[in-house]
Coordinates of C-alpha atoms and ligand atoms in Angstrom, one line a residue:
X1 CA 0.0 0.0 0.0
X2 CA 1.2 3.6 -0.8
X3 CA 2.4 5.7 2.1
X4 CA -0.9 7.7 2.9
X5 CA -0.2 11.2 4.2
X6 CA -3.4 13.1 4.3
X7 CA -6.0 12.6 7.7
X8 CA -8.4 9.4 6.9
X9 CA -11.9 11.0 6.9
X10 CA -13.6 9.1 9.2
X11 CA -15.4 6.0 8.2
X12 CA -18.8 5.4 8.2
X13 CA -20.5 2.8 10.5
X14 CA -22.4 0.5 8.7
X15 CA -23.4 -2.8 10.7
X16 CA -24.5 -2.9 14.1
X17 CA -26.7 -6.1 14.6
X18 CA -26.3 -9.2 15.3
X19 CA -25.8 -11.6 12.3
X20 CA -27.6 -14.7 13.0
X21 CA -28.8 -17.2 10.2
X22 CA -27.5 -15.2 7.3
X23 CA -29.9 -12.3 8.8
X24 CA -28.6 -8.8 10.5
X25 CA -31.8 -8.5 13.4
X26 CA -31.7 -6.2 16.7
X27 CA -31.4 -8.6 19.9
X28 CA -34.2 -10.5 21.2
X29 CA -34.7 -7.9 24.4
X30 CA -34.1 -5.5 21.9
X31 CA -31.1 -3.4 24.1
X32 CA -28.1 -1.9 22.6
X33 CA -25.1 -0.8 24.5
X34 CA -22.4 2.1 23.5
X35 CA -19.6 1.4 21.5
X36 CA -16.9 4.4 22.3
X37 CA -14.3 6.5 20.5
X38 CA -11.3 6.2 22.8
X39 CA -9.6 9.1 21.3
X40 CA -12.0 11.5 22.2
X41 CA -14.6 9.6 25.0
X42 CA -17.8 10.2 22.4
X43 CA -20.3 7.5 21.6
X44 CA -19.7 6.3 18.0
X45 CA -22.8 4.1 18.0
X46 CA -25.3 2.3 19.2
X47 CA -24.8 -1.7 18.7
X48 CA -26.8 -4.7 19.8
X49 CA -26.3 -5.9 22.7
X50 CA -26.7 -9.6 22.5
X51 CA -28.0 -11.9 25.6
X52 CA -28.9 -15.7 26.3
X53 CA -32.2 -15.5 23.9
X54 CA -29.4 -14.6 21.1
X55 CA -26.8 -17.0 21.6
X56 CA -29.5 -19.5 21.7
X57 CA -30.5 -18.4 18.1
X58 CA -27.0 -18.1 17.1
X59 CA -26.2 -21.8 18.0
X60 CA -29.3 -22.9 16.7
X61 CA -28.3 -21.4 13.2
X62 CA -25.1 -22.6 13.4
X63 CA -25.4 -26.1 14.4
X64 CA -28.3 -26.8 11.1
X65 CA -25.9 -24.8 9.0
X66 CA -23.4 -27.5 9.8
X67 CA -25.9 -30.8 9.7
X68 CA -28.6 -29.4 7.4
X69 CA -27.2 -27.1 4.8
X70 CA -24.8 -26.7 2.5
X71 CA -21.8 -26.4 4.6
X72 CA -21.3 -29.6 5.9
X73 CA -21.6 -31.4 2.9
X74 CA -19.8 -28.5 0.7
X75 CA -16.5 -29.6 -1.4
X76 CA -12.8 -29.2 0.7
X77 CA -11.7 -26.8 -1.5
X78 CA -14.8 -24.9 -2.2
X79 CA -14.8 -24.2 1.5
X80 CA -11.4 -22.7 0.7
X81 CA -12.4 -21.2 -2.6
X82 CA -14.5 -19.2 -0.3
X83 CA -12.2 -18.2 2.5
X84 CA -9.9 -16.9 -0.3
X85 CA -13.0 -14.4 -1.4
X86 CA -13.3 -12.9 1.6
X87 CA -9.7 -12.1 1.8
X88 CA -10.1 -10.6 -1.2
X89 CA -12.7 -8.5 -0.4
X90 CA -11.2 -7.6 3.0
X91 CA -7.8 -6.4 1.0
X92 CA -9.7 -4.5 -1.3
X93 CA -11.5 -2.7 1.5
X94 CA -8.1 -2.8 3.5
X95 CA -8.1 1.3 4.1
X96 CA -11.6 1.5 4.7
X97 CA -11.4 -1.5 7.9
X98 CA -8.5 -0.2 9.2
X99 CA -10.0 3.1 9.4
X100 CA -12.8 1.3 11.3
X101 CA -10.7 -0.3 13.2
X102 CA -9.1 2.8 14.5
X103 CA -12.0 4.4 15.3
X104 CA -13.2 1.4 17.3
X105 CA -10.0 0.5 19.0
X106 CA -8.0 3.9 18.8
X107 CA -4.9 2.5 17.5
X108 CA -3.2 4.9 14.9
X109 CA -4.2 4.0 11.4
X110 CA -0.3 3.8 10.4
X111 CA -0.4 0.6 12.8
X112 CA -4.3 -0.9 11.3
X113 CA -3.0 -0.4 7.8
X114 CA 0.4 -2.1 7.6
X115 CA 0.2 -4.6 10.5
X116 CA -3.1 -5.4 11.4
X117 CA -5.0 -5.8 8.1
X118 CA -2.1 -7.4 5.9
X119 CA -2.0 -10.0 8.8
X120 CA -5.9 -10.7 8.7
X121 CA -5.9 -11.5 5.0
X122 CA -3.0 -13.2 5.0
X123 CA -4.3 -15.3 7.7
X124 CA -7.4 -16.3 6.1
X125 CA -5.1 -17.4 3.0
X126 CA -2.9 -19.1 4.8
X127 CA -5.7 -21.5 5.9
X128 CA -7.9 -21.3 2.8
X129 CA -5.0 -23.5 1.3
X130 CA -5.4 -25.9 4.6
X131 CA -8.8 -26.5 3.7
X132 CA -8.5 -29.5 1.1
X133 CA -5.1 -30.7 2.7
X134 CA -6.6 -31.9 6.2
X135 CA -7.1 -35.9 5.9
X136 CA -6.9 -39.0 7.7
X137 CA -4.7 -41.9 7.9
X138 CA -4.9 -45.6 6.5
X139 CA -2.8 -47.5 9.6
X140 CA -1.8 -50.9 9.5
X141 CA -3.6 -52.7 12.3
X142 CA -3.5 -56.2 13.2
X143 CA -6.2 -59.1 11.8
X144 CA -8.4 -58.8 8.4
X145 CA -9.2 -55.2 8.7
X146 CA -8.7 -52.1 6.6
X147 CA -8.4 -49.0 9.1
X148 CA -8.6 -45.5 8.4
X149 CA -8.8 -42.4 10.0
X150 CA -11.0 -39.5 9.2
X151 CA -10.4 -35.5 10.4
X152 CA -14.4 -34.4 10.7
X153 CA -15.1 -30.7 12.3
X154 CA -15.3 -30.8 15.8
X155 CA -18.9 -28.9 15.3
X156 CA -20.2 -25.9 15.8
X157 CA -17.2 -23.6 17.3
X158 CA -17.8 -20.6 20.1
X159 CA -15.2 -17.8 19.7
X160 CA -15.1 -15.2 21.9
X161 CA -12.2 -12.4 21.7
X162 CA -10.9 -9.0 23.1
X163 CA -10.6 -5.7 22.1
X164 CA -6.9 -5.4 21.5
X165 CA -6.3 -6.7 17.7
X166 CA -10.1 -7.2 17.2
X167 CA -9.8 -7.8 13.5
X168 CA -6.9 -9.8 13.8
X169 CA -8.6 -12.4 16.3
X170 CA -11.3 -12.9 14.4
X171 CA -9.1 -13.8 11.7
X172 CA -7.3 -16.2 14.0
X173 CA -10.1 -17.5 15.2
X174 CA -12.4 -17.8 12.0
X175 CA -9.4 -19.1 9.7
X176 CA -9.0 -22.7 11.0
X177 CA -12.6 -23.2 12.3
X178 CA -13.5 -22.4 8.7
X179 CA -10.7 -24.6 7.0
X180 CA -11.8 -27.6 9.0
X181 CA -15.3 -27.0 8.1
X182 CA -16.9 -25.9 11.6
X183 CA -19.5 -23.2 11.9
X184 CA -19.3 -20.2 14.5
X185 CA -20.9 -18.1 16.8
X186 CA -18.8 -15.8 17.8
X187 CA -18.8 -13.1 20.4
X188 CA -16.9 -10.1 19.5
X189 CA -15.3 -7.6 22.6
X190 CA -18.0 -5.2 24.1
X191 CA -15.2 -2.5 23.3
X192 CA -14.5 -3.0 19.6
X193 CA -17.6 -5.3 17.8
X194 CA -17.7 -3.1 15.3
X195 CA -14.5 -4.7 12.7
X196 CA -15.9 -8.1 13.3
X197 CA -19.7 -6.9 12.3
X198 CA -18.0 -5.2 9.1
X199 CA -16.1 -9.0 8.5
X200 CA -19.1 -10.7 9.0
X201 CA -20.8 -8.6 6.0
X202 CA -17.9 -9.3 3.8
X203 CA -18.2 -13.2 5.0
X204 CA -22.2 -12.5 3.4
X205 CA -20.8 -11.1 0.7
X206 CA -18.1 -13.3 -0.7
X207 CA -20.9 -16.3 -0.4
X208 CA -20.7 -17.6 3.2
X209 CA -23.9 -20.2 3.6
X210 CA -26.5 -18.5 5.8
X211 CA -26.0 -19.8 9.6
X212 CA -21.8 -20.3 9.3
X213 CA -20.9 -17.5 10.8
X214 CA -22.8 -15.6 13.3
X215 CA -21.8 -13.0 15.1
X216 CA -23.7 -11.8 18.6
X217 CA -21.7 -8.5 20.1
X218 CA -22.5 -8.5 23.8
X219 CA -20.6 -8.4 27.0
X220 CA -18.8 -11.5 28.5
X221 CA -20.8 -12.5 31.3
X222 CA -24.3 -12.6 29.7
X223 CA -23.6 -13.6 25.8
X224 CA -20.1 -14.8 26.4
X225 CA -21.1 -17.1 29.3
X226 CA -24.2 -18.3 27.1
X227 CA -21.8 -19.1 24.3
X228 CA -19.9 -21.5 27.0
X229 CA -22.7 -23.2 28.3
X230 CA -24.9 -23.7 25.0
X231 CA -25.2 -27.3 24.6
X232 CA -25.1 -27.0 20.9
X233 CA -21.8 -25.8 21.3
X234 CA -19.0 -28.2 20.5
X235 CA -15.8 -25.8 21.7
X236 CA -14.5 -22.8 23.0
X237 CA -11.5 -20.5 21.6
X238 CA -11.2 -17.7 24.0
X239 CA -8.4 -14.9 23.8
X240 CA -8.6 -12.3 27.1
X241 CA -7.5 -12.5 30.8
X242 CA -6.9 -15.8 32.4
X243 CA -9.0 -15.3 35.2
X244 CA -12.0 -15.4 32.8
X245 CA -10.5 -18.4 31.0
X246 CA -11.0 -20.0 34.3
X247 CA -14.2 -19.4 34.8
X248 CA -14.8 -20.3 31.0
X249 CA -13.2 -23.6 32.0
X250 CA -15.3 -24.6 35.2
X251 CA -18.9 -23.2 33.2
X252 CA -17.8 -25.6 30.6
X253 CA -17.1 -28.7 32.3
X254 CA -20.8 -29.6 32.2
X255 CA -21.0 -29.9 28.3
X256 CA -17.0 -31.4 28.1
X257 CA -16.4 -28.3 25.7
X258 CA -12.8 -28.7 24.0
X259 CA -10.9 -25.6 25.1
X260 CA -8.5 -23.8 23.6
X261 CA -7.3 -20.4 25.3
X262 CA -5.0 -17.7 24.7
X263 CA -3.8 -15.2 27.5
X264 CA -1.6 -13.3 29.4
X265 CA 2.4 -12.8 30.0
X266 CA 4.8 -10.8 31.4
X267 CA 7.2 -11.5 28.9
X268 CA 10.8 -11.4 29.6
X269 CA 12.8 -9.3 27.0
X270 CA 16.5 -9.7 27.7
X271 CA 19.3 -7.8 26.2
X272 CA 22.8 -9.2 26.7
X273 CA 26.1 -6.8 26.4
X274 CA 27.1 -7.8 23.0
X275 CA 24.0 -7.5 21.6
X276 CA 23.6 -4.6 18.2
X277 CA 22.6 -1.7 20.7
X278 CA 21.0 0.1 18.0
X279 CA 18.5 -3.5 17.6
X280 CA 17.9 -4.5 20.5
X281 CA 16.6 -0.2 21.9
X282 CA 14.8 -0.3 18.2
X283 CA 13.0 -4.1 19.1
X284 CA 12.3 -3.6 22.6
X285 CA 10.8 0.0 22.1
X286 CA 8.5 -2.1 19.8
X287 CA 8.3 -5.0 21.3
X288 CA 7.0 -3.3 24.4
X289 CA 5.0 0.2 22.8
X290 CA 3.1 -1.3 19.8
X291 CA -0.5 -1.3 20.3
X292 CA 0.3 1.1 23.4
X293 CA 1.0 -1.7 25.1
X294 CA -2.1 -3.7 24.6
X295 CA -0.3 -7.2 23.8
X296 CA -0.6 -10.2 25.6
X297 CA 3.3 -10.6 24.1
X298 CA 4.0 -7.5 25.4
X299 CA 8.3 -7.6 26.4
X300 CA 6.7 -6.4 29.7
X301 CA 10.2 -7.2 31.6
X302 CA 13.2 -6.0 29.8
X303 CA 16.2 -7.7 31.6
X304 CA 19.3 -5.8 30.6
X305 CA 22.8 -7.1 31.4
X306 CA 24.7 -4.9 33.9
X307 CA 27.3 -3.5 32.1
X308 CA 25.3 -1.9 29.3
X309 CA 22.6 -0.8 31.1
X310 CA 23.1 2.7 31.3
X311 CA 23.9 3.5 27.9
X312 CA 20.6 1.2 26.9
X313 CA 18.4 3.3 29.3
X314 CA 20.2 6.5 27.1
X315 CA 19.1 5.1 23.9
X316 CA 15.7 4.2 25.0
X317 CA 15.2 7.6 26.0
X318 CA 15.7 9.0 22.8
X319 CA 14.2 6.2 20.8
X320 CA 10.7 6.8 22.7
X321 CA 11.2 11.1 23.0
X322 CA 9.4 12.8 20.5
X323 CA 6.8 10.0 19.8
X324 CA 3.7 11.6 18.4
X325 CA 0.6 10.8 20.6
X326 CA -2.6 11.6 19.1
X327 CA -5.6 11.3 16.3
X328 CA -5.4 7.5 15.5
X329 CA -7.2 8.7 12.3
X330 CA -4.1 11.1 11.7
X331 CA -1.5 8.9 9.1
X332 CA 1.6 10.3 11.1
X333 CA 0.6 9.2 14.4
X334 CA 2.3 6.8 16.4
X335 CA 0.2 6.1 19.8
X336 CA -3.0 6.6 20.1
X337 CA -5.1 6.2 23.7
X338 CA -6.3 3.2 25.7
X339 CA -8.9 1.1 24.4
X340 CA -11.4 2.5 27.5
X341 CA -11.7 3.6 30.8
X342 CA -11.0 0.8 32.7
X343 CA -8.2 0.2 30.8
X344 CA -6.3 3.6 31.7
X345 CA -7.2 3.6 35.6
X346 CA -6.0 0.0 35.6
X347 CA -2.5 1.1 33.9
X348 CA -2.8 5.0 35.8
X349 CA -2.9 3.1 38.7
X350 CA 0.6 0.7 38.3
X351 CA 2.2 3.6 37.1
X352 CA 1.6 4.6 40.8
X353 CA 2.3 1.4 42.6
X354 CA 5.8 1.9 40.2
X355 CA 6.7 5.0 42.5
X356 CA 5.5 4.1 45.5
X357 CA 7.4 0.6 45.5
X358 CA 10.9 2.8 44.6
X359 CA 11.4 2.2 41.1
X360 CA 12.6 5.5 39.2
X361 CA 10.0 6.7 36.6
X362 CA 12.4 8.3 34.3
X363 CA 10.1 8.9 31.4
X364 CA 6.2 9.8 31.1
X365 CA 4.1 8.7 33.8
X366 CA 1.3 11.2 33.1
X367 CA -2.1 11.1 31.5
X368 CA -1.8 13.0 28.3
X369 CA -3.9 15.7 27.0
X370 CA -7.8 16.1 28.7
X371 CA -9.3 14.4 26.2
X372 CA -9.8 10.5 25.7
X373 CA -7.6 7.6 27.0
X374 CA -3.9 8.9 26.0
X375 CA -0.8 8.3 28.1
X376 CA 2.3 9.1 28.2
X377 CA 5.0 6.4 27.0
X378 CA 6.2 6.0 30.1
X379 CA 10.0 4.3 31.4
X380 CA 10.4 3.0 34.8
X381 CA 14.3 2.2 35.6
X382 CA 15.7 0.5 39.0
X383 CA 13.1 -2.0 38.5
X384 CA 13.6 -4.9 41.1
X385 CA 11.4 -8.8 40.5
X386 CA 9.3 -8.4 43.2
X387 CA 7.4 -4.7 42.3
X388 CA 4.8 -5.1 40.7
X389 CA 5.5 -3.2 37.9
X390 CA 7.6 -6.3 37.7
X391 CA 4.9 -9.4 38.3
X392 CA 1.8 -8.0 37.0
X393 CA 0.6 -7.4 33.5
X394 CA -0.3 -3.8 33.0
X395 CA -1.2 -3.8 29.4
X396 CA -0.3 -0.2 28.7
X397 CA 2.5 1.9 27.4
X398 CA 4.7 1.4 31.0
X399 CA 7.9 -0.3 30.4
X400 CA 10.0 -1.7 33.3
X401 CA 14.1 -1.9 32.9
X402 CA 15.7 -4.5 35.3
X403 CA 19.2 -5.5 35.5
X404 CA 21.0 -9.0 35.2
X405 CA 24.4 -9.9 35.9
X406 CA 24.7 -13.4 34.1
X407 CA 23.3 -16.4 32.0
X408 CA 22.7 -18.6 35.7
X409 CA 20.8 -15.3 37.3
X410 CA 18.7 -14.6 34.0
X411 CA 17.1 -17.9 33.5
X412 CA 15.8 -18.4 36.4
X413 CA 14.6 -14.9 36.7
X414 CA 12.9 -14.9 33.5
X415 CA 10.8 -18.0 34.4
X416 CA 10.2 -16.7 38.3
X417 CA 6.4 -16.0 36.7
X418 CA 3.1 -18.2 36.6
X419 CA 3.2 -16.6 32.6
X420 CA 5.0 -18.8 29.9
X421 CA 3.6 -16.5 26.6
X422 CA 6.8 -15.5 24.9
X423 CA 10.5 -14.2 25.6
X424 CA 13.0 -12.4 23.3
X425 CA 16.9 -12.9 23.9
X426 CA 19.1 -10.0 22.1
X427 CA 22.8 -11.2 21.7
X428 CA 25.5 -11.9 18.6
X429 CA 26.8 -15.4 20.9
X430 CA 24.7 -18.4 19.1
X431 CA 25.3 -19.9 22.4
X432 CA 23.8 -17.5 24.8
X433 CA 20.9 -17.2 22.3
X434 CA 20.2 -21.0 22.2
X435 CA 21.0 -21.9 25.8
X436 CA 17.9 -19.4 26.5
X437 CA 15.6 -20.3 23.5
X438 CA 15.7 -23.8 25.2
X439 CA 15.3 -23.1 29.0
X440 CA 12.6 -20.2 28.7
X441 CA 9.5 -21.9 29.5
X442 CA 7.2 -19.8 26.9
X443 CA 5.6 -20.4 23.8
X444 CA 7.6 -18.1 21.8
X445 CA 11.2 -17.1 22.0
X446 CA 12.4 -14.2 19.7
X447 CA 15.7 -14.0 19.0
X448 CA 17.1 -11.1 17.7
X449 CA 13.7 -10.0 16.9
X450 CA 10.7 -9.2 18.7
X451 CA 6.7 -9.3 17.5
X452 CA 7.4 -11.5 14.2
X453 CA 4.0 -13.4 13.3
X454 CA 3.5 -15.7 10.9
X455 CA 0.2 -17.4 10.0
X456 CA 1.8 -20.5 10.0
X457 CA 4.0 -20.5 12.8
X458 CA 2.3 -21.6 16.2
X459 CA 1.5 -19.0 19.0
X460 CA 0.1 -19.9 22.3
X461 CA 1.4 -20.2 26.1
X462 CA 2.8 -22.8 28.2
X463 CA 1.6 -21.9 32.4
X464 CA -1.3 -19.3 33.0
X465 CA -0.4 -17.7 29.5
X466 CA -2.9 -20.6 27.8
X467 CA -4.0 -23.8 26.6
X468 CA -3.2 -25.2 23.0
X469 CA -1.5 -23.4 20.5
X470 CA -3.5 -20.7 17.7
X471 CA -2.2 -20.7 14.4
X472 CA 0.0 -22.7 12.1
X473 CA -1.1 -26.3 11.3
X474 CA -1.6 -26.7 15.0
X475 CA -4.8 -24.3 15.6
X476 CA -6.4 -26.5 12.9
X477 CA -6.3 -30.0 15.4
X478 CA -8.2 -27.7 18.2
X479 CA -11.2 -27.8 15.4
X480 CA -11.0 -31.5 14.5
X481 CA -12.0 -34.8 15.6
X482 CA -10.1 -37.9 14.1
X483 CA -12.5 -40.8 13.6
X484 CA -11.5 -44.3 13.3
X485 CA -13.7 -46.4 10.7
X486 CA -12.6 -50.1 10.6
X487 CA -13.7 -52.7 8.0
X488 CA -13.5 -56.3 8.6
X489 CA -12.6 -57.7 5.4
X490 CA -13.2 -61.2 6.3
Ligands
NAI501 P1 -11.7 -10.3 29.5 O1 -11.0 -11.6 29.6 O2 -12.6 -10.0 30.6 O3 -12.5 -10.2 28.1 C1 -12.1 -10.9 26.9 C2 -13.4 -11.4 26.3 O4 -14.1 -12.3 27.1 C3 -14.4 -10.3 26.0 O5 -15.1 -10.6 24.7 C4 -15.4 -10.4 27.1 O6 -16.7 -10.0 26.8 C5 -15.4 -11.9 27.3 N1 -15.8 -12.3 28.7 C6 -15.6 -11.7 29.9 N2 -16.2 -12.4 30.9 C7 -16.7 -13.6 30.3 C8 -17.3 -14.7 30.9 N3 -17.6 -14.8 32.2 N4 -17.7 -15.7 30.0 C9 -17.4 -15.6 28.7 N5 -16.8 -14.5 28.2 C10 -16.4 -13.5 28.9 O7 -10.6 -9.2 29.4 P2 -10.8 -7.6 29.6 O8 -11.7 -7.4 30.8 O9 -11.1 -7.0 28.3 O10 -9.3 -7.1 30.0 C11 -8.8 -7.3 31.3 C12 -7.3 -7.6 31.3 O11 -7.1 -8.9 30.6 C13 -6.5 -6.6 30.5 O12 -6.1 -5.5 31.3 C14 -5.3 -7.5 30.1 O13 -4.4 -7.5 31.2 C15 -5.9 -8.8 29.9 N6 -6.1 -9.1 28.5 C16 -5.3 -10.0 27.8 C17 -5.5 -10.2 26.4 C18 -4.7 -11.1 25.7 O14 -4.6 -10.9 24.4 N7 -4.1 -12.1 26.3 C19 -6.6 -9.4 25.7 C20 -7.4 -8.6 26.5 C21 -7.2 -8.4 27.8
MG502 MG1 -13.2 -8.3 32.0

């Protein structure tokens, strides 16, 4: 995409239902809730607000569309013949959704429009060419019999997803649930349903079967805890904090939903002393800022080793002065605010707990402007494990710089958390760079980079960070059921 310089007019809002059945309807009770503009606190719109009664509908739709119509008994590749129209159609509405997406979300538009919406339709190819590649085995068993093994969708699939890459997730999330030939009810974040609405046209639109994909916006305890208990529904993806995953995993013992879940970290980012200075400031500015801090990845604990540490906390300085807060809609803006409210008292109130526990804030710290959710990048130095700055994730722009003295100390720092999401390691030594890839106990380990996604590499925690893995060929087994079929041939 060419560099866009002028301000994005804003764009307009187009769906706000619920899609249920192929149809756009209010909800059942008829309610709608706000959805905000975090840059500047205003209402955008009005949206749905789906309940119980909805979900119900929702499931209902979803499971015939799977057992009655033409999904279920639809050609492999057509499936994926499909999936590949709606990536079209999202690319060639690629300025127009990340404009949305913006609005919704408040991250700048230089962000939605190179990172964000590339990776969404890229996603959904990825898996479109999965979709007539998933099959079974023939296995050699012993006696007269001819066994074989056959990959059938695991059902109807719930997904429910936060506000922090809402596009993005939905992409995650509908890419191999589609490829192995489930249908969905999804429930998008109460904070940002307005991307996933504007997918779920394009789904319409590029030939989806009525009933595939529905999409209830709501809030998590009344339409996401539906979606969890509805016995129609086969399995749960969930993406968000773990303390809801928990509660998503005790509400769904009763129906032995399969679970997958994707959550939190405090991700240790470490920076050794013969690491490429310039690099490592550049990747862990990154690494730690993008999305104002509102990834679960997030290198939330930069561990830098003693003897470079001051000249790193220099560069970081400088690398973060100057950033451009402001309009997400503005093309030359590089952080815009907090997705909402509770979001910025939640981080206002660990940039606090930073000071009062003695760490050194030596950048930001402040609310900025009067208007919307913005805040200050801010640096905390003299960081020690046990602040909380340190143990907690924050999941705002609030970066904590500890020291390390050696390879024995680090390792067993970096895993002194319940999280296990992802870890970066920034050094020239193959050694050093190995020995931590392998003793990290997280589901990612960067090396010399931080933040690189692929569609087809895995991504998912080991510890509190999650269950399963999203993406790659692995997110496609959490959507599949192997059958064995055995012939006796005598
Ligand atoms: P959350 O886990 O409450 O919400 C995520 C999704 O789950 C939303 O769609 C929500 O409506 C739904 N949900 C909430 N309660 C539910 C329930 N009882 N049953 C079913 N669905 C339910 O996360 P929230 O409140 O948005 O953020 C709180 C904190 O969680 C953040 O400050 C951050 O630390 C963490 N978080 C982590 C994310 C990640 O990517 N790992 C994403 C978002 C938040
Ligand atoms: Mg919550």
């Amino acid at each position: 995409m060419a560099t866009i310089t002028e301000p994005i007019t804003t764009p307009a809002v187009r769906e706000t239902e619920c899609f249920i059945g192929g149809k756009w309807t209010p909800s059942v009770s008829g309610q709608t809730f706000s959805t905000i503009n975090p840059s500047t606190e205003e209402v955008i719109c009005e949206v749905a607000e789906g309940d119980a009664a909805d979900i119900d509908l929702a499931a209902k739709a979803a499971h015939a569309a799977l057992y009655d119509g033409p999904w279920g008994k639809m050609d492999a590749r057509d499936r994926g013949i499909l999936m590949n129209k709606l990536a079209d159609l999202i690319e060639s509405n690629l300025e127009e959704l990340a404009a949305l997406e913006s609005l919704d979300n408040g991250k700048p538009f230089a962000d939605s429009s190179t990172a964000d919406l590339p990776l969404v339709v890229d996603c959904l190819r990825y898996y479109a060419g999965w979709a007539d590649k998933i099959h079974g085995k023939t296995i050699p068993v012993r006696g007269d019999f001819f066994v074989y093994t056959r990959r059938e969708p695991v059902g109807v699939a719930g997904q429910i997803i936060p506000w922090n890459f809402p596009m993005l997730m939905t992409a995650w999330k509908w890419g191999p649930a589609l490829a192995a030939g489930c249908t969905i009810v999804m429930k998008p974040a109460e904070q940002t349903p307005l991307t996933c609405l504007r997918m779920a046209k394009l789904a319409q639109e590029a030939g989806f079967p009525d009933g595939v994909i529905n999409v209830v916006p709501g809030f998590g305890p009344t339409a996401g805890a539906a979606v969890v208990k509805h016995p129609l529904v086969d399995k749960i993806a969930f993406t968000g904090e773990h303390t809801t995953a928990q509660i998503i995993q005790r509400e769904a013992a009763d129906t032995m939903k399969r679970l997958t879940f994707e959550l939190g970290g405090k991700s240790p980012n470490i920076v050794f002393a013969d690491a490429d200075l310039d690099e490592a400031v550049a990747g862990s500015d990154a690494g730690l800022f993008f999305n104002m801090g509102q990834c679960c990845c997030a290198g939330s604990r930069l561990y830098v080793e003693e003897s470079i540490h001051d000249a790193f906390v220099e560069r970081m300085l400088e690398s973060i002065a100057g950033r451009k807060l402001g309009d997400p809609l503005d093309p030359s803006t590089q952080q815009g605010p907090q997705v909402d409210q509770a979001q910025f008292d939640k981080i206002m109130k660990y940039i606090g707990l930073g000071q009062e526990q003695g760490a050194n804030c030596a950048a930001g710290g402040n609310r900025f402007g009067d208007r919307g959710y913005f805040i200050e990048p801010t640096v905390f130095t003299g960081v020690t494990d046990e602040m909380q700055i340190a143990t907690d994730e924050i999941f705002g722009p609030v970066m904590s710089i500890l020291k390390f003295r050696d390879m024995d100390e680090i390792i067993d720092r970096a895993n002194n958390t319940m999280y296990g999401l992802a870890a970066a390691v920034w050094t020239r030594d193959v050694q050093k760079a190995h020995k931590i890839a392998n003793s990290v106990r997280a589901g990612t380990v960067w090396v010399n980079c931080y933040d690189a996604f692929d569609a087809a590499a895995p991504f998912g925690g080991f510890k509190m960070s999650g269950l399963g893995r999203e993406l790659g060929e692995a997110a496609l087994n959490n959507y599949l059921e192997d059958k064995t079929v055995t012939v006796a041939l005598s």
